Amino acid sequence: MALLQIAEPGQSTKPHEHRYAAGIDLGTTNSLIATVRSGVAETLPDLEGNHLLPSIVHYAKDGTVSVGHSAKIFQCSDSENTISSVKRLMGRGLADVQAIKAFTANQLTASGIGEKGMPAIQVFDQIKNPIEISAEILKVLARRAESALGLQKDEQLGGVVITVPAYFDDAQRQATKDAAQLAGLNVLRLINEPTAAAVAYGLDTGNEGIHAIYDLGGGTFDISILRLEKGVYEVLSTGGDSALGGDDFDRAIAAHLVELAKVDSDDRQAYQMAMLKAREVKEALTDHESIDVHFMNWNGQVARELINKLMAPIIDKTLLACRRTIKDAGLKPTDIKEIVMVGGSTRVPLVQEKVGQYFKQEPMTSIDPDKVVAIGAAIQADILIGNKSNDQLLLLDVLPLSLGVETMGGLVEKIIPRNTPIPIARAQEFTTFKDGQTAMAIHVVQGERELVDDCRSLARFELRGIPPMVAGAARIKVTYQVDADGLLNVFAEETTSGVQAEIQVKPSYGLTDSQVTDMLKSSIEKAEEDMQLRMLREEQVEASRVVEAVRAALDDNGKLLLSQDEYEAIESSVIQLETIAQGTDIEAIKEAIKIVDTNSQEFASKRMDASIAKALVGSEVDDI
Amino acid sequence: MKNPFELFGLEPNFLLDEQELSQKLRNMLQSVHPDRFASGSDQEQLAAMQKTTQINDAYGVLKSPVRRAQALLQLKAGLDGSKEVTVKDPVFLMQQLELREELETLSTKKDMGGLMDFAETIESMEDAQIASINDLFQQEGENQLLESDKILTEIYKLQFLRKTLMDIDAAEEKILG
């Protein structure tokens, strides 16, 4: 019989210690953080009681960074150094974003540290890229959660779930994950905003059936069709536009105001004021039919009807995406049992009216559309960190945009079509074009169009060292692997010779891992010792996570699936790791973790097979 | 590695119960999805991702009539069902031409109602095509030999109908702007 182990007080983590996790909605206009406390998921306010943190960052000349309401004050007075809607720049190329009027030409520059064409913003003598700016917002939110949860100085959030628009492409997702890493956060999972909203609603109502989530935020629009059955949220299809949102309403109204007031439309400050006024007008007309407006030297009445006329074409665009997405799910609008409204822009009466007409039913708005995404993310974070081990809730999401590769003539060959459930892997074989060809360029693209130029370029890499053969003889197998975060890895292999190349898709407009690490290092303005201590602490946390996970697995069915030798090998490596983790040698801890990982690889795979076998038996029993 | 039917614990049949299929998918993923191991060891996370990938891929094969038929043909006759086939059936070739022509006419006229009706026609042709593929698979046993070449041709016809439906969608999208 195995002896019961008793840890020395304060030396080891308790087996089911409550860990702190949070859900973050990193929005175009506003951001929120939520967490589950005593079984209730709620968004967390700042000291003044504000739940919404405006996604605005201001850089002062002396280097002071302010975020949120304190940055908003500078929007008119120091507009050049105040950045709002940075989410619109994430994972984009400079050329993509020059069209967005929210950023002036002299604000936008090419990034100094980024790859070619990655946009960045000039603030005084510094250049800030979108990932750094987003990280500032994330840091403020994380600090808010830490103080709300009463964490001590050396305690951190165990992990976060960050939401992204379902329609975000690989580059945009990667940029979001990089921003979190830069902010020092452990990302448990990136989840799609509409899926998070569905979780918040599903738990609220326990409704089974097919739901549509209509999510119109400040700068992005998503529509997702989900089937909720026995706690499983299966996304059937998703669509939208990652550059369409409530900001576009403001822009349309602002352009009209500028026209009415006969102001020079190139006047940056006047334009900023028009945008602020436009938002005010839009919000006031949510509850009123008509209001008095004073803008610059213009005074007059603005009726809801007028702004409805300006907004209608934008809303129609969203309905077109709804149509396509419902079709992709193989359904008709009448199959949708419920339509859930998410995002601040769905407060606009015309949006509710038009969506209601299209789906022929009253849209659901019972949870605050601004908070619902963060709440759903918090619920998922709590499950992923392991606080609710027996919960049946499971999210099955899909790839929002097709992934392909460039072939001859600038055409795209699709490798994984959109709406394929993730994680997924697909391989495709290609061959050489010329006799004796020894290298092949692989250009990874994402999008639905047939021409490479109309799709988003994700990455380019080369497979070298192909043995010279006649044209068409080499077999190059390109494998795309999309993980549960929706992030892509690409492997290429010449199968007759075994020459390989692998890249994690670090997009054309992103940062490399080492750039992220460098930025992380330079952003920590602490002494080298503190840095060492932090790294040690992180490694120890990782070690105890591994120990706990492998122990739990061994207890569960180790005896059943492993021979005595195998069992003992894993167990002794775990004990070894536990001992080493109490020391201060970071490298030794890393090495010990690796040994446990290697020893338990086969076991992990066997456990999966055993689970599948059990699940299949279970479903047959259900059938009877 | 297990074939898609085995992985789902199903007999290799062309006909299958979609509800049962998605129930099995849910049951399996409940226990192996990466979310179940988000705070597990790296090895567990990797194994979970690999298994879920296999299950998702197999589900994709089983759910699509074309891919399911191809997988079955591979299994039963060792034939690569995705290879190019030349269809010599003149009736089918004629019909192919006519369908393309009708699509062309409706798109030029921007006739949304007409396109939707046309899509319904193609959908019922698809159902009939699936039924005839099923018949061919069922014959095995009675006549003993599987008419695999004939099945290949019928799969090709089904693919053509699928492609036409996608083109109708594209035409509708274009009209709607």
PDB file of N, CA and C in Angstrom, chain A residues 189 229-230 232 234 320 323-324 327 380 384-386 391-396 421-426 481 483 545 549 553 597 600-601 604-605 607-609 611-612 615-616 619-620 622-623, chain B residues 7-9 20 23-45 47-49 51-53 55-57 59 67 112 116 169 172-173 176-177:
ATOM      1  N   ARG A 189      -7.114  30.576 -22.580  1.00  0.00           N
ATOM      2  CA  ARG A 189      -7.747  30.354 -23.870  1.00  0.00           C
ATOM      3  C   ARG A 189      -8.215  31.682 -24.447  1.00  0.00           C
ATOM      4  N   GLU A 229     -26.870  21.870 -26.545  1.00  0.00           N
ATOM      5  CA  GLU A 229     -27.479  20.596 -26.197  1.00  0.00           C
ATOM      6  C   GLU A 229     -26.677  19.934 -25.091  1.00  0.00           C
ATOM      7  N   LYS A 230     -27.339  19.585 -24.022  1.00  0.00           N
ATOM      8  CA  LYS A 230     -26.724  18.901 -22.876  1.00  0.00           C
ATOM      9  C   LYS A 230     -25.402  19.552 -22.443  1.00  0.00           C
ATOM     10  N   VAL A 232     -23.341  21.259 -24.050  1.00  0.00           N
ATOM     11  CA  VAL A 232     -22.344  21.466 -25.094  1.00  0.00           C
ATOM     12  C   VAL A 232     -22.807  22.590 -26.015  1.00  0.00           C
ATOM     13  N   GLU A 234     -22.202  24.016 -29.365  1.00  0.00           N
ATOM     14  CA  GLU A 234     -21.545  23.691 -30.627  1.00  0.00           C
ATOM     15  C   GLU A 234     -21.778  24.837 -31.608  1.00  0.00           C
ATOM     16  N   LEU A 320     -26.806  41.084 -44.099  1.00  0.00           N
ATOM     17  CA  LEU A 320     -26.307  40.280 -45.211  1.00  0.00           C
ATOM     18  C   LEU A 320     -25.374  39.182 -44.678  1.00  0.00           C
ATOM     19  N   ARG A 323     -27.415  36.430 -43.104  1.00  0.00           N
ATOM     20  CA  ARG A 323     -27.987  35.549 -44.115  1.00  0.00           C
ATOM     21  C   ARG A 323     -26.990  34.461 -44.505  1.00  0.00           C
ATOM     22  N   ARG A 324     -25.752  34.889 -44.790  1.00  0.00           N
ATOM     23  CA  ARG A 324     -24.719  33.967 -45.242  1.00  0.00           C
ATOM     24  C   ARG A 324     -24.391  32.950 -44.133  1.00  0.00           C
ATOM     25  N   LYS A 327     -27.041  30.326 -43.690  1.00  0.00           N
ATOM     26  CA  LYS A 327     -26.921  29.385 -44.809  1.00  0.00           C
ATOM     27  C   LYS A 327     -25.761  28.417 -44.593  1.00  0.00           C
ATOM     28  N   GLN A 380     -16.059  30.706 -18.229  1.00  0.00           N
ATOM     29  CA  GLN A 380     -15.190  29.759 -18.915  1.00  0.00           C
ATOM     30  C   GLN A 380     -13.807  29.707 -18.252  1.00  0.00           C
ATOM     31  N   LEU A 384     -11.837  26.454 -16.898  1.00  0.00           N
ATOM     32  CA  LEU A 384     -10.537  26.055 -17.449  1.00  0.00           C
ATOM     33  C   LEU A 384      -9.445  25.977 -16.380  1.00  0.00           C
ATOM     34  N   ILE A 385      -9.523  26.834 -15.381  1.00  0.00           N
ATOM     35  CA  ILE A 385      -8.474  26.816 -14.353  1.00  0.00           C
ATOM     36  C   ILE A 385      -8.680  25.656 -13.388  1.00  0.00           C
ATOM     37  N   GLY A 386      -9.835  25.007 -13.508  1.00  0.00           N
ATOM     38  CA  GLY A 386     -10.044  23.789 -12.736  1.00  0.00           C
ATOM     39  C   GLY A 386     -10.852  23.966 -11.469  1.00  0.00           C
ATOM     40  N   ASP A 391     -17.933  20.053 -14.128  1.00  0.00           N
ATOM     41  CA  ASP A 391     -18.918  20.768 -14.923  1.00  0.00           C
ATOM     42  C   ASP A 391     -18.977  20.200 -16.340  1.00  0.00           C
ATOM     43  N   GLN A 392     -20.173  20.093 -16.874  1.00  0.00           N
ATOM     44  CA  GLN A 392     -20.343  19.505 -18.194  1.00  0.00           C
ATOM     45  C   GLN A 392     -20.224  20.524 -19.331  1.00  0.00           C
ATOM     46  N   LEU A 393     -20.150  21.796 -18.960  1.00  0.00           N
ATOM     47  CA  LEU A 393     -20.104  22.834 -19.993  1.00  0.00           C
ATOM     48  C   LEU A 393     -18.893  22.655 -20.921  1.00  0.00           C
ATOM     49  N   LEU A 394     -19.152  22.647 -22.210  1.00  0.00           N
ATOM     50  CA  LEU A 394     -18.061  22.503 -23.172  1.00  0.00           C
ATOM     51  C   LEU A 394     -18.349  23.364 -24.398  1.00  0.00           C
ATOM     52  N   LEU A 395     -17.336  24.113 -24.836  1.00  0.00           N
ATOM     53  CA  LEU A 395     -17.492  24.955 -26.020  1.00  0.00           C
ATOM     54  C   LEU A 395     -16.788  24.331 -27.205  1.00  0.00           C
ATOM     55  N   LEU A 396     -17.529  24.132 -28.280  1.00  0.00           N
ATOM     56  CA  LEU A 396     -16.913  23.616 -29.509  1.00  0.00           C
ATOM     57  C   LEU A 396     -16.998  24.709 -30.559  1.00  0.00           C
ATOM     58  N   PRO A 421     -14.833  22.705 -37.451  1.00  0.00           N
ATOM     59  CA  PRO A 421     -14.609  22.694 -36.001  1.00  0.00           C
ATOM     60  C   PRO A 421     -13.119  22.616 -35.662  1.00  0.00           C
ATOM     61  N   ILE A 422     -12.712  23.354 -34.613  1.00  0.00           N
ATOM     62  CA  ILE A 422     -11.306  23.335 -34.174  1.00  0.00           C
ATOM     63  C   ILE A 422     -11.201  22.647 -32.812  1.00  0.00           C
ATOM     64  N   PRO A 423     -10.055  22.089 -32.456  1.00  0.00           N
ATOM     65  CA  PRO A 423      -8.805  22.022 -33.228  1.00  0.00           C
ATOM     66  C   PRO A 423      -8.925  21.065 -34.427  1.00  0.00           C
ATOM     67  N   ILE A 424      -8.153  21.369 -35.453  1.00  0.00           N
ATOM     68  CA  ILE A 424      -8.208  20.550 -36.675  1.00  0.00           C
ATOM     69  C   ILE A 424      -6.844  20.582 -37.359  1.00  0.00           C
ATOM     70  N   ALA A 425      -6.549  19.536 -38.109  1.00  0.00           N
ATOM     71  CA  ALA A 425      -5.343  19.522 -38.931  1.00  0.00           C
ATOM     72  C   ALA A 425      -5.715  19.006 -40.311  1.00  0.00           C
ATOM     73  N   ARG A 426      -5.130  19.586 -41.327  1.00  0.00           N
ATOM     74  CA  ARG A 426      -5.346  19.110 -42.695  1.00  0.00           C
ATOM     75  C   ARG A 426      -4.019  19.161 -43.431  1.00  0.00           C
ATOM     76  N   GLN A 481      -2.203  23.082 -38.837  1.00  0.00           N
ATOM     77  CA  GLN A 481      -2.799  22.652 -37.569  1.00  0.00           C
ATOM     78  C   GLN A 481      -3.349  23.888 -36.856  1.00  0.00           C
ATOM     79  N   ASP A 483      -5.098  25.202 -33.419  1.00  0.00           N
ATOM     80  CA  ASP A 483      -5.323  24.738 -32.053  1.00  0.00           C
ATOM     81  C   ASP A 483      -6.643  25.271 -31.484  1.00  0.00           C
ATOM     82  N   ARG A 545       1.852  22.680 -10.879  1.00  0.00           N
ATOM     83  CA  ARG A 545       0.739  22.389 -11.783  1.00  0.00           C
ATOM     84  C   ARG A 545       0.936  21.009 -12.422  1.00  0.00           C
ATOM     85  N   ALA A 549      -1.286  17.660 -11.830  1.00  0.00           N
ATOM     86  CA  ALA A 549      -1.990  17.072 -12.961  1.00  0.00           C
ATOM     87  C   ALA A 549      -1.619  15.600 -13.142  1.00  0.00           C
ATOM     88  N   ALA A 553      -3.855  12.157 -12.594  1.00  0.00           N
ATOM     89  CA  ALA A 553      -4.014  11.188 -13.676  1.00  0.00           C
ATOM     90  C   ALA A 553      -3.626   9.786 -13.201  1.00  0.00           C
ATOM     91  N   ASP A 597       7.239  15.218 -18.332  1.00  0.00           N
ATOM     92  CA  ASP A 597       6.483  15.296 -19.576  1.00  0.00           C
ATOM     93  C   ASP A 597       6.790  14.122 -20.495  1.00  0.00           C
ATOM     94  N   SER A 600       5.477  10.806 -19.228  1.00  0.00           N
ATOM     95  CA  SER A 600       4.028  10.624 -19.159  1.00  0.00           C
ATOM     96  C   SER A 600       3.328  10.797 -20.506  1.00  0.00           C
ATOM     97  N   GLN A 601       4.121  10.998 -21.563  1.00  0.00           N
ATOM     98  CA  GLN A 601       3.545  11.222 -22.892  1.00  0.00           C
ATOM     99  C   GLN A 601       2.637  10.077 -23.341  1.00  0.00           C
ATOM    100  N   ALA A 604      -0.524   9.799 -21.259  1.00  0.00           N
ATOM    101  CA  ALA A 604      -1.549  10.795 -21.593  1.00  0.00           C
ATOM    102  C   ALA A 604      -2.368  10.316 -22.788  1.00  0.00           C
ATOM    103  N   SER A 605      -1.660   9.771 -23.773  1.00  0.00           N
ATOM    104  CA  SER A 605      -2.323   9.300 -24.977  1.00  0.00           C
ATOM    105  C   SER A 605      -3.242   8.115 -24.666  1.00  0.00           C
ATOM    106  N   ARG A 607      -4.663   7.518 -21.849  1.00  0.00           N
ATOM    107  CA  ARG A 607      -5.816   8.028 -21.099  1.00  0.00           C
ATOM    108  C   ARG A 607      -6.896   8.576 -22.034  1.00  0.00           C
ATOM    109  N   MET A 608      -6.448   9.257 -23.097  1.00  0.00           N
ATOM    110  CA  MET A 608      -7.412   9.794 -24.064  1.00  0.00           C
ATOM    111  C   MET A 608      -8.194   8.647 -24.707  1.00  0.00           C
ATOM    112  N   ASP A 609      -7.446   7.611 -25.116  1.00  0.00           N
ATOM    113  CA  ASP A 609      -8.106   6.473 -25.760  1.00  0.00           C
ATOM    114  C   ASP A 609      -9.110   5.826 -24.812  1.00  0.00           C
ATOM    115  N   SER A 611     -10.680   7.279 -22.401  1.00  0.00           N
ATOM    116  CA  SER A 611     -11.834   8.179 -22.270  1.00  0.00           C
ATOM    117  C   SER A 611     -12.788   8.022 -23.441  1.00  0.00           C
ATOM    118  N   ILE A 612     -12.200   7.927 -24.652  1.00  0.00           N
ATOM    119  CA  ILE A 612     -13.029   7.798 -25.847  1.00  0.00           C
ATOM    120  C   ILE A 612     -13.836   6.503 -25.780  1.00  0.00           C
ATOM    121  N   ALA A 615     -16.598   6.943 -23.430  1.00  0.00           N
ATOM    122  CA  ALA A 615     -17.636   7.834 -23.953  1.00  0.00           C
ATOM    123  C   ALA A 615     -18.519   7.102 -24.950  1.00  0.00           C
ATOM    124  N   LEU A 616     -17.902   6.257 -25.776  1.00  0.00           N
ATOM    125  CA  LEU A 616     -18.681   5.532 -26.793  1.00  0.00           C
ATOM    126  C   LEU A 616     -19.607   4.523 -26.150  1.00  0.00           C
ATOM    127  N   SER A 619     -22.540   6.382 -24.844  1.00  0.00           N
ATOM    128  CA  SER A 619     -23.562   6.819 -25.783  1.00  0.00           C
ATOM    129  C   SER A 619     -24.424   5.656 -26.245  1.00  0.00           C
ATOM    130  N   GLU A 620     -23.845   4.444 -26.264  1.00  0.00           N
ATOM    131  CA  GLU A 620     -24.665   3.300 -26.637  1.00  0.00           C
ATOM    132  C   GLU A 620     -25.705   3.011 -25.552  1.00  0.00           C
ATOM    133  N   ASP A 622     -27.004   5.224 -23.700  1.00  0.00           N
ATOM    134  CA  ASP A 622     -28.036   6.252 -23.854  1.00  0.00           C
ATOM    135  C   ASP A 622     -29.043   5.906 -24.951  1.00  0.00           C
ATOM    136  N   ASP A 623     -28.540   5.209 -25.967  1.00  0.00           N
ATOM    137  CA  ASP A 623     -29.399   4.896 -27.116  1.00  0.00           C
ATOM    138  C   ASP A 623     -30.536   3.949 -26.758  1.00  0.00           C
TER     139      ASP A 623
ATOM    140  N   LEU B   7     -13.342   4.954 -35.317  1.00  0.00           N
ATOM    141  CA  LEU B   7     -13.141   5.953 -34.277  1.00  0.00           C
ATOM    142  C   LEU B   7     -14.463   6.309 -33.594  1.00  0.00           C
ATOM    143  N   PHE B   8     -15.542   6.324 -34.382  1.00  0.00           N
ATOM    144  CA  PHE B   8     -16.857   6.632 -33.831  1.00  0.00           C
ATOM    145  C   PHE B   8     -17.616   5.374 -33.394  1.00  0.00           C
ATOM    146  N   GLY B   9     -16.946   4.226 -33.454  1.00  0.00           N
ATOM    147  CA  GLY B   9     -17.602   2.995 -33.038  1.00  0.00           C
ATOM    148  C   GLY B   9     -18.803   2.643 -33.903  1.00  0.00           C
ATOM    149  N   GLU B  20     -27.273  10.357 -33.973  1.00  0.00           N
ATOM    150  CA  GLU B  20     -26.393   9.465 -33.226  1.00  0.00           C
ATOM    151  C   GLU B  20     -24.949   9.939 -33.378  1.00  0.00           C
ATOM    152  N   GLN B  23     -24.308  12.945 -31.313  1.00  0.00           N
ATOM    153  CA  GLN B  23     -24.307  12.579 -29.891  1.00  0.00           C
ATOM    154  C   GLN B  23     -22.971  11.934 -29.506  1.00  0.00           C
ATOM    155  N   LYS B  24     -22.479  11.080 -30.394  1.00  0.00           N
ATOM    156  CA  LYS B  24     -21.191  10.440 -30.126  1.00  0.00           C
ATOM    157  C   LYS B  24     -20.071  11.472 -30.088  1.00  0.00           C
ATOM    158  N   LEU B  25     -20.171  12.431 -31.026  1.00  0.00           N
ATOM    159  CA  LEU B  25     -19.161  13.493 -31.046  1.00  0.00           C
ATOM    160  C   LEU B  25     -19.142  14.229 -29.705  1.00  0.00           C
ATOM    161  N   ARG B  26     -20.311  14.608 -29.235  1.00  0.00           N
ATOM    162  CA  ARG B  26     -20.395  15.350 -27.965  1.00  0.00           C
ATOM    163  C   ARG B  26     -19.842  14.519 -26.814  1.00  0.00           C
ATOM    164  N   ASN B  27     -20.232  13.240 -26.769  1.00  0.00           N
ATOM    165  CA  ASN B  27     -19.766  12.393 -25.669  1.00  0.00           C
ATOM    166  C   ASN B  27     -18.252  12.251 -25.655  1.00  0.00           C
ATOM    167  N   MET B  28     -17.691  12.029 -26.840  1.00  0.00           N
ATOM    168  CA  MET B  28     -16.232  11.846 -26.889  1.00  0.00           C
ATOM    169  C   MET B  28     -15.510  13.135 -26.511  1.00  0.00           C
ATOM    170  N   LEU B  29     -15.979  14.275 -27.085  1.00  0.00           N
ATOM    171  CA  LEU B  29     -15.277  15.526 -26.820  1.00  0.00           C
ATOM    172  C   LEU B  29     -15.435  15.986 -25.376  1.00  0.00           C
ATOM    173  N   GLN B  30     -16.534  15.608 -24.742  1.00  0.00           N
ATOM    174  CA  GLN B  30     -16.682  15.931 -23.318  1.00  0.00           C
ATOM    175  C   GLN B  30     -15.479  15.423 -22.521  1.00  0.00           C
ATOM    176  N   SER B  31     -14.930  14.269 -22.951  1.00  0.00           N
ATOM    177  CA  SER B  31     -13.837  13.731 -22.147  1.00  0.00           C
ATOM    178  C   SER B  31     -12.439  14.034 -22.678  1.00  0.00           C
ATOM    179  N   VAL B  32     -12.295  14.385 -23.965  1.00  0.00           N
ATOM    180  CA  VAL B  32     -10.924  14.598 -24.461  1.00  0.00           C
ATOM    181  C   VAL B  32     -10.632  16.004 -24.996  1.00  0.00           C
ATOM    182  N   HIS B  33     -11.621  16.888 -25.003  1.00  0.00           N
ATOM    183  CA  HIS B  33     -11.379  18.223 -25.565  1.00  0.00           C
ATOM    184  C   HIS B  33     -10.266  18.953 -24.766  1.00  0.00           C
ATOM    185  N   PRO B  34      -9.400  19.729 -25.467  1.00  0.00           N
ATOM    186  CA  PRO B  34      -8.322  20.446 -24.773  1.00  0.00           C
ATOM    187  C   PRO B  34      -8.812  21.296 -23.596  1.00  0.00           C
ATOM    188  N   ASP B  35     -10.029  21.793 -23.648  1.00  0.00           N
ATOM    189  CA  ASP B  35     -10.544  22.589 -22.527  1.00  0.00           C
ATOM    190  C   ASP B  35     -10.604  21.783 -21.231  1.00  0.00           C
ATOM    191  N   ARG B  36     -10.706  20.460 -21.378  1.00  0.00           N
ATOM    192  CA  ARG B  36     -10.739  19.607 -20.188  1.00  0.00           C
ATOM    193  C   ARG B  36      -9.355  19.515 -19.532  1.00  0.00           C
ATOM    194  N   PHE B  37      -8.329  19.937 -20.276  1.00  0.00           N
ATOM    195  CA  PHE B  37      -6.953  19.804 -19.778  1.00  0.00           C
ATOM    196  C   PHE B  37      -6.223  21.143 -19.756  1.00  0.00           C
ATOM    197  N   ALA B  38      -7.010  22.229 -19.741  1.00  0.00           N
ATOM    198  CA  ALA B  38      -6.396  23.567 -19.818  1.00  0.00           C
ATOM    199  C   ALA B  38      -5.440  23.804 -18.647  1.00  0.00           C
ATOM    200  N   SER B  39      -5.683  23.155 -17.505  1.00  0.00           N
ATOM    201  CA  SER B  39      -4.700  23.300 -16.426  1.00  0.00           C
ATOM    202  C   SER B  39      -3.950  21.991 -16.190  1.00  0.00           C
ATOM    203  N   GLY B  40      -3.927  21.135 -17.186  1.00  0.00           N
ATOM    204  CA  GLY B  40      -3.191  19.875 -17.093  1.00  0.00           C
ATOM    205  C   GLY B  40      -1.760  20.027 -17.547  1.00  0.00           C
ATOM    206  N   SER B  41      -1.040  18.888 -17.605  1.00  0.00           N
ATOM    207  CA  SER B  41       0.356  18.949 -18.029  1.00  0.00           C
ATOM    208  C   SER B  41       0.428  19.184 -19.542  1.00  0.00           C
ATOM    209  N   ASP B  42       1.609  19.585 -20.007  1.00  0.00           N
ATOM    210  CA  ASP B  42       1.785  19.834 -21.436  1.00  0.00           C
ATOM    211  C   ASP B  42       1.467  18.600 -22.256  1.00  0.00           C
ATOM    212  N   GLN B  43       1.865  17.424 -21.724  1.00  0.00           N
ATOM    213  CA  GLN B  43       1.625  16.186 -22.463  1.00  0.00           C
ATOM    214  C   GLN B  43       0.133  15.927 -22.608  1.00  0.00           C
ATOM    215  N   GLU B  44      -0.599  16.185 -21.545  1.00  0.00           N
ATOM    216  CA  GLU B  44      -2.049  16.001 -21.608  1.00  0.00           C
ATOM    217  C   GLU B  44      -2.656  16.961 -22.612  1.00  0.00           C
ATOM    218  N   GLN B  45      -2.199  18.215 -22.583  1.00  0.00           N
ATOM    219  CA  GLN B  45      -2.749  19.203 -23.508  1.00  0.00           C
ATOM    220  C   GLN B  45      -2.483  18.798 -24.955  1.00  0.00           C
ATOM    221  N   ALA B  47      -1.831  15.677 -26.076  1.00  0.00           N
ATOM    222  CA  ALA B  47      -2.599  14.472 -26.413  1.00  0.00           C
ATOM    223  C   ALA B  47      -4.066  14.830 -26.650  1.00  0.00           C
ATOM    224  N   ALA B  48      -4.600  15.753 -25.853  1.00  0.00           N
ATOM    225  CA  ALA B  48      -5.993  16.162 -25.999  1.00  0.00           C
ATOM    226  C   ALA B  48      -6.203  16.855 -27.344  1.00  0.00           C
ATOM    227  N   MET B  49      -5.248  17.697 -27.716  1.00  0.00           N
ATOM    228  CA  MET B  49      -5.390  18.387 -28.995  1.00  0.00           C
ATOM    229  C   MET B  49      -5.335  17.385 -30.155  1.00  0.00           C
ATOM    230  N   LYS B  51      -6.061  14.125 -30.137  1.00  0.00           N
ATOM    231  CA  LYS B  51      -7.259  13.287 -30.191  1.00  0.00           C
ATOM    232  C   LYS B  51      -8.451  14.069 -30.720  1.00  0.00           C
ATOM    233  N   THR B  52      -8.609  15.286 -30.213  1.00  0.00           N
ATOM    234  CA  THR B  52      -9.749  16.090 -30.647  1.00  0.00           C
ATOM    235  C   THR B  52      -9.650  16.394 -32.139  1.00  0.00           C
ATOM    236  N   THR B  53      -8.429  16.644 -32.603  1.00  0.00           N
ATOM    237  CA  THR B  53      -8.220  16.877 -34.022  1.00  0.00           C
ATOM    238  C   THR B  53      -8.670  15.660 -34.839  1.00  0.00           C
ATOM    239  N   ILE B  55     -10.799  13.340 -33.956  1.00  0.00           N
ATOM    240  CA  ILE B  55     -12.245  13.180 -33.859  1.00  0.00           C
ATOM    241  C   ILE B  55     -12.962  14.191 -34.750  1.00  0.00           C
ATOM    242  N   ASN B  56     -12.509  15.449 -34.703  1.00  0.00           N
ATOM    243  CA  ASN B  56     -13.127  16.478 -35.554  1.00  0.00           C
ATOM    244  C   ASN B  56     -12.985  16.141 -37.029  1.00  0.00           C
ATOM    245  N   ASP B  57     -11.817  15.624 -37.389  1.00  0.00           N
ATOM    246  CA  ASP B  57     -11.581  15.295 -38.790  1.00  0.00           C
ATOM    247  C   ASP B  57     -12.488  14.138 -39.224  1.00  0.00           C
ATOM    248  N   TYR B  59     -15.276  13.291 -37.896  1.00  0.00           N
ATOM    249  CA  TYR B  59     -16.648  13.797 -37.909  1.00  0.00           C
ATOM    250  C   TYR B  59     -16.943  14.497 -39.233  1.00  0.00           C
ATOM    251  N   ARG B  67     -17.533  12.891 -48.792  1.00  0.00           N
ATOM    252  CA  ARG B  67     -16.328  12.391 -48.117  1.00  0.00           C
ATOM    253  C   ARG B  67     -16.581  11.029 -47.470  1.00  0.00           C
ATOM    254  N   MET B 112     -33.484  36.747 -57.918  1.00  0.00           N
ATOM    255  CA  MET B 112     -33.270  36.110 -56.611  1.00  0.00           C
ATOM    256  C   MET B 112     -34.244  34.965 -56.363  1.00  0.00           C
ATOM    257  N   MET B 116     -33.352  30.987 -55.806  1.00  0.00           N
ATOM    258  CA  MET B 116     -33.730  30.204 -54.621  1.00  0.00           C
ATOM    259  C   MET B 116     -34.481  28.932 -55.024  1.00  0.00           C
ATOM    260  N   ASP B 169     -25.096  30.072 -54.351  1.00  0.00           N
ATOM    261  CA  ASP B 169     -24.852  30.930 -53.183  1.00  0.00           C
ATOM    262  C   ASP B 169     -24.033  32.154 -53.568  1.00  0.00           C
ATOM    263  N   GLU B 172     -26.023  34.607 -55.532  1.00  0.00           N
ATOM    264  CA  GLU B 172     -26.952  35.351 -54.667  1.00  0.00           C
ATOM    265  C   GLU B 172     -26.221  36.447 -53.911  1.00  0.00           C
ATOM    266  N   GLU B 173     -25.057  36.084 -53.384  1.00  0.00           N
ATOM    267  CA  GLU B 173     -24.252  37.051 -52.627  1.00  0.00           C
ATOM    268  C   GLU B 173     -23.911  38.254 -53.500  1.00  0.00           C
ATOM    269  N   LEU B 176     -26.853  40.541 -53.944  1.00  0.00           N
ATOM    270  CA  LEU B 176     -27.155  41.296 -52.727  1.00  0.00           C
ATOM    271  C   LEU B 176     -26.070  42.334 -52.417  1.00  0.00           C
ATOM    272  N   GLY B 177     -24.945  42.225 -53.069  1.00  0.00           N
ATOM    273  CA  GLY B 177     -23.855  43.205 -52.876  1.00  0.00           C
ATOM    274  C   GLY B 177     -23.047  42.829 -51.678  1.00  0.00           C
TER     275      GLY B 177
END
